[in-house]
């Protein structure tokens, strides 16, 4: 396997280990785009999620965020940062900044989608936000939302091109 492929594989494994399947992210994309794209299929959503996760910038964000979540769970971060991350403190916006580094790659539609999905927290995002599990997903929830927003934005752009070309 190439080094590039190995990094993507590693990120997919990390997401699975933290309870997120690519299908969960594809469902968020479906949720965001079904009103706008005719005959939207889950295959299209999955394909766009896969493209987003294939990008190195996005892999770096996954790696950073999940590593911090896991370190916090294991108590491996110094105070006061440990409690801030574990409690997902309201004024701690660094998790969102990591997520925006994903959305940034895909332009302004990505920002709008990210804000929308972060407010509604459908599907897997609701699960990740459930603090009763004892797991720490302070970074992961924003990353998953950002991947879905970016994949939606990719899908919307592809659709716009098709319309221009009349196909
Ligand atoms: Mg968060």
GROMACS .gro file of C-alpha atoms and ligand atoms in nm:
model
  168
    1UNK     CA    1   0.000   0.000   0.000
    2UNK     CA    2   0.125   0.349  -0.077
    3UNK     CA    3   0.197   0.588   0.205
    4UNK     CA    4  -0.095   0.804   0.095
    5UNK     CA    5  -0.334   0.508   0.106
    6UNK     CA    6  -0.199   0.402   0.443
    7UNK     CA    7  -0.278   0.741   0.596
    8UNK     CA    8  -0.636   0.733   0.467
    9UNK     CA    9  -0.677   0.376   0.596
   10UNK     CA   10  -0.545   0.486   0.934
   11UNK     CA   11  -0.794   0.773   0.952
   12UNK     CA   12  -1.086   0.545   0.857
   13UNK     CA   13  -0.978   0.303   1.130
   14UNK     CA   14  -0.957   0.589   1.380
   15UNK     CA   15  -1.310   0.701   1.292
   16UNK     CA   16  -1.442   0.342   1.326
   17UNK     CA   17  -1.264   0.299   1.656
   18UNK     CA   18  -1.443   0.614   1.780
   19UNK     CA   19  -1.783   0.485   1.667
   20UNK     CA   20  -1.816   0.662   1.333
   21UNK     CA   21  -1.869   0.474   1.005
   22UNK     CA   22  -1.845   0.643   0.666
   23UNK     CA   23  -2.213   0.550   0.620
   24UNK     CA   24  -2.301   0.768   0.921
   25UNK     CA   25  -2.130   1.065   0.756
   26UNK     CA   26  -2.296   0.986   0.421
   27UNK     CA   27  -2.633   0.999   0.599
   28UNK     CA   28  -2.554   1.352   0.715
   29UNK     CA   29  -2.471   1.447   0.356
   30UNK     CA   30  -2.803   1.301   0.244
   31UNK     CA   31  -2.978   1.502   0.515
   32UNK     CA   32  -2.811   1.823   0.395
   33UNK     CA   33  -2.859   1.772   0.020
   34UNK     CA   34  -3.180   1.576  -0.039
   35UNK     CA   35  -3.381   1.897  -0.083
   36UNK     CA   36  -3.145   2.033  -0.347
   37UNK     CA   37  -3.027   1.737  -0.553
   38UNK     CA   38  -3.270   1.537  -0.770
   39UNK     CA   39  -3.248   1.160  -0.733
   40UNK     CA   40  -2.980   1.184  -0.469
   41UNK     CA   41  -2.845   0.840  -0.382
   42UNK     CA   42  -2.655   0.715  -0.080
   43UNK     CA   43  -2.384   0.601  -0.325
   44UNK     CA   44  -2.331   0.963  -0.433
   45UNK     CA   45  -2.312   1.072  -0.071
   46UNK     CA   46  -2.065   0.796   0.016
   47UNK     CA   47  -1.849   0.870  -0.289
   48UNK     CA   48  -1.820   1.237  -0.188
   49UNK     CA   49  -1.737   1.150   0.173
   50UNK     CA   50  -1.466   0.919   0.042
   51UNK     CA   51  -1.318   1.198  -0.174
   52UNK     CA   52  -1.309   1.436   0.122
   53UNK     CA   53  -1.137   1.182   0.346
   54UNK     CA   54  -0.882   1.116   0.071
   55UNK     CA   55  -0.741   1.468   0.112
   56UNK     CA   56  -0.435   1.512   0.329
   57UNK     CA   57  -0.559   1.834   0.495
   58UNK     CA   58  -0.868   1.651   0.614
   59UNK     CA   59  -0.665   1.350   0.733
   60UNK     CA   60  -0.447   1.585   0.938
   61UNK     CA   61  -0.754   1.733   1.106
   62UNK     CA   62  -0.894   1.385   1.187
   63UNK     CA   63  -0.558   1.277   1.328
   64UNK     CA   64  -0.523   1.590   1.543
   65UNK     CA   65  -0.877   1.593   1.677
   66UNK     CA   66  -0.911   1.223   1.754
   67UNK     CA   67  -0.567   1.214   1.918
   68UNK     CA   68  -0.670   1.500   2.151
   69UNK     CA   69  -1.005   1.337   2.234
   70UNK     CA   70  -0.834   1.007   2.318
   71UNK     CA   71  -0.560   1.175   2.522
   72UNK     CA   72  -0.825   1.362   2.721
   73UNK     CA   73  -1.017   1.039   2.790
   74UNK     CA   74  -0.697   0.881   2.920
   75UNK     CA   75  -0.614   1.186   3.136
   76UNK     CA   76  -0.293   1.246   2.940
   77UNK     CA   77  -0.341   1.622   2.897
   78UNK     CA   78  -0.229   1.878   3.154
   79UNK     CA   79  -0.475   2.086   3.352
   80UNK     CA   80  -0.651   2.317   3.302
   81UNK     CA   81  -0.681   2.206   2.940
   82UNK     CA   82  -0.784   1.853   3.038
   83UNK     CA   83  -1.107   1.964   3.207
   84UNK     CA   84  -1.180   2.218   2.936
   85UNK     CA   85  -1.170   1.945   2.669
   86UNK     CA   86  -1.351   1.684   2.880
   87UNK     CA   87  -1.628   1.929   2.962
   88UNK     CA   88  -1.639   2.067   2.606
   89UNK     CA   89  -1.645   2.412   2.760
   90UNK     CA   90  -1.856   2.663   2.570
   91UNK     CA   91  -1.586   2.921   2.512
   92UNK     CA   92  -1.331   2.665   2.396
   93UNK     CA   93  -1.355   2.709   2.019
   94UNK     CA   94  -1.040   2.527   1.912
   95UNK     CA   95  -1.238   2.214   1.819
   96UNK     CA   96  -1.438   2.429   1.580
   97UNK     CA   97  -1.125   2.585   1.436
   98UNK     CA   98  -0.990   2.238   1.354
   99UNK     CA   99  -1.323   2.161   1.185
  100UNK     CA  100  -1.307   2.486   0.988
  101UNK     CA  101  -0.966   2.382   0.854
  102UNK     CA  102  -1.159   2.101   0.681
  103UNK     CA  103  -1.446   2.318   0.559
  104UNK     CA  104  -1.200   2.584   0.437
  105UNK     CA  105  -1.079   2.354   0.162
  106UNK     CA  106  -1.428   2.356   0.004
  107UNK     CA  107  -1.536   2.720   0.002
  108UNK     CA  108  -1.836   2.912   0.125
  109UNK     CA  109  -2.117   2.654   0.083
  110UNK     CA  110  -1.918   2.437   0.320
  111UNK     CA  111  -1.933   2.704   0.591
  112UNK     CA  112  -2.309   2.739   0.561
  113UNK     CA  113  -2.364   2.363   0.573
  114UNK     CA  114  -2.132   2.325   0.870
  115UNK     CA  115  -2.315   2.591   1.072
  116UNK     CA  116  -2.652   2.437   0.986
  117UNK     CA  117  -2.562   2.080   1.077
  118UNK     CA  118  -2.380   2.189   1.393
  119UNK     CA  119  -2.701   2.356   1.511
  120UNK     CA  120  -2.938   2.068   1.432
  121UNK     CA  121  -2.703   1.779   1.522
  122UNK     CA  122  -2.886   1.504   1.332
  123UNK     CA  123  -2.797   1.133   1.331
  124UNK     CA  124  -2.446   1.042   1.442
  125UNK     CA  125  -2.386   1.398   1.570
  126UNK     CA  126  -2.654   1.352   1.834
  127UNK     CA  127  -2.485   1.030   1.949
  128UNK     CA  128  -2.142   1.192   1.965
  129UNK     CA  129  -2.285   1.475   2.172
  130UNK     CA  130  -2.435   1.240   2.429
  131UNK     CA  131  -2.209   1.294   2.729
  132UNK     CA  132  -2.358   1.000   2.925
  133UNK     CA  133  -2.137   0.750   2.740
  134UNK     CA  134  -1.828   0.873   2.926
  135UNK     CA  135  -1.641   0.909   2.597
  136UNK     CA  136  -1.486   1.240   2.492
  137UNK     CA  137  -1.585   1.354   2.143
  138UNK     CA  138  -1.519   1.724   2.182
  139UNK     CA  139  -1.316   1.735   1.859
  140UNK     CA  140  -1.472   1.444   1.674
  141UNK     CA  141  -1.827   1.583   1.656
  142UNK     CA  142  -1.707   1.898   1.481
  143UNK     CA  143  -1.480   1.699   1.250
  144UNK     CA  144  -1.762   1.466   1.144
  145UNK     CA  145  -1.992   1.764   1.084
  146UNK     CA  146  -1.721   1.935   0.881
  147UNK     CA  147  -1.656   1.627   0.664
  148UNK     CA  148  -2.030   1.601   0.594
  149UNK     CA  149  -2.052   1.974   0.514
  150UNK     CA  150  -1.752   1.949   0.281
  151UNK     CA  151  -1.887   1.640   0.103
  152UNK     CA  152  -2.219   1.826   0.057
  153UNK     CA  153  -2.039   2.119  -0.089
  154UNK     CA  154  -1.851   1.891  -0.333
  155UNK     CA  155  -2.179   1.731  -0.433
  156UNK     CA  156  -2.347   2.069  -0.484
  157UNK     CA  157  -2.060   2.192  -0.701
  158UNK     CA  158  -2.066   1.877  -0.915
  159UNK     CA  159  -2.442   1.922  -0.961
  160UNK     CA  160  -2.399   2.287  -1.066
  161UNK     CA  161  -2.143   2.183  -1.329
  162UNK     CA  162  -2.374   1.919  -1.469
  163UNK     CA  163  -2.649   2.177  -1.506
  164UNK     CA  164  -2.415   2.414  -1.687
  165UNK     CA  165  -2.316   2.142  -1.928
  166UNK     CA  166  -2.681   2.047  -1.977
  167UNK     CA  167  -2.625   1.682  -1.894
  168LIG    MG1  168  -1.704   2.009   1.971
   0.00000   0.00000   0.00000
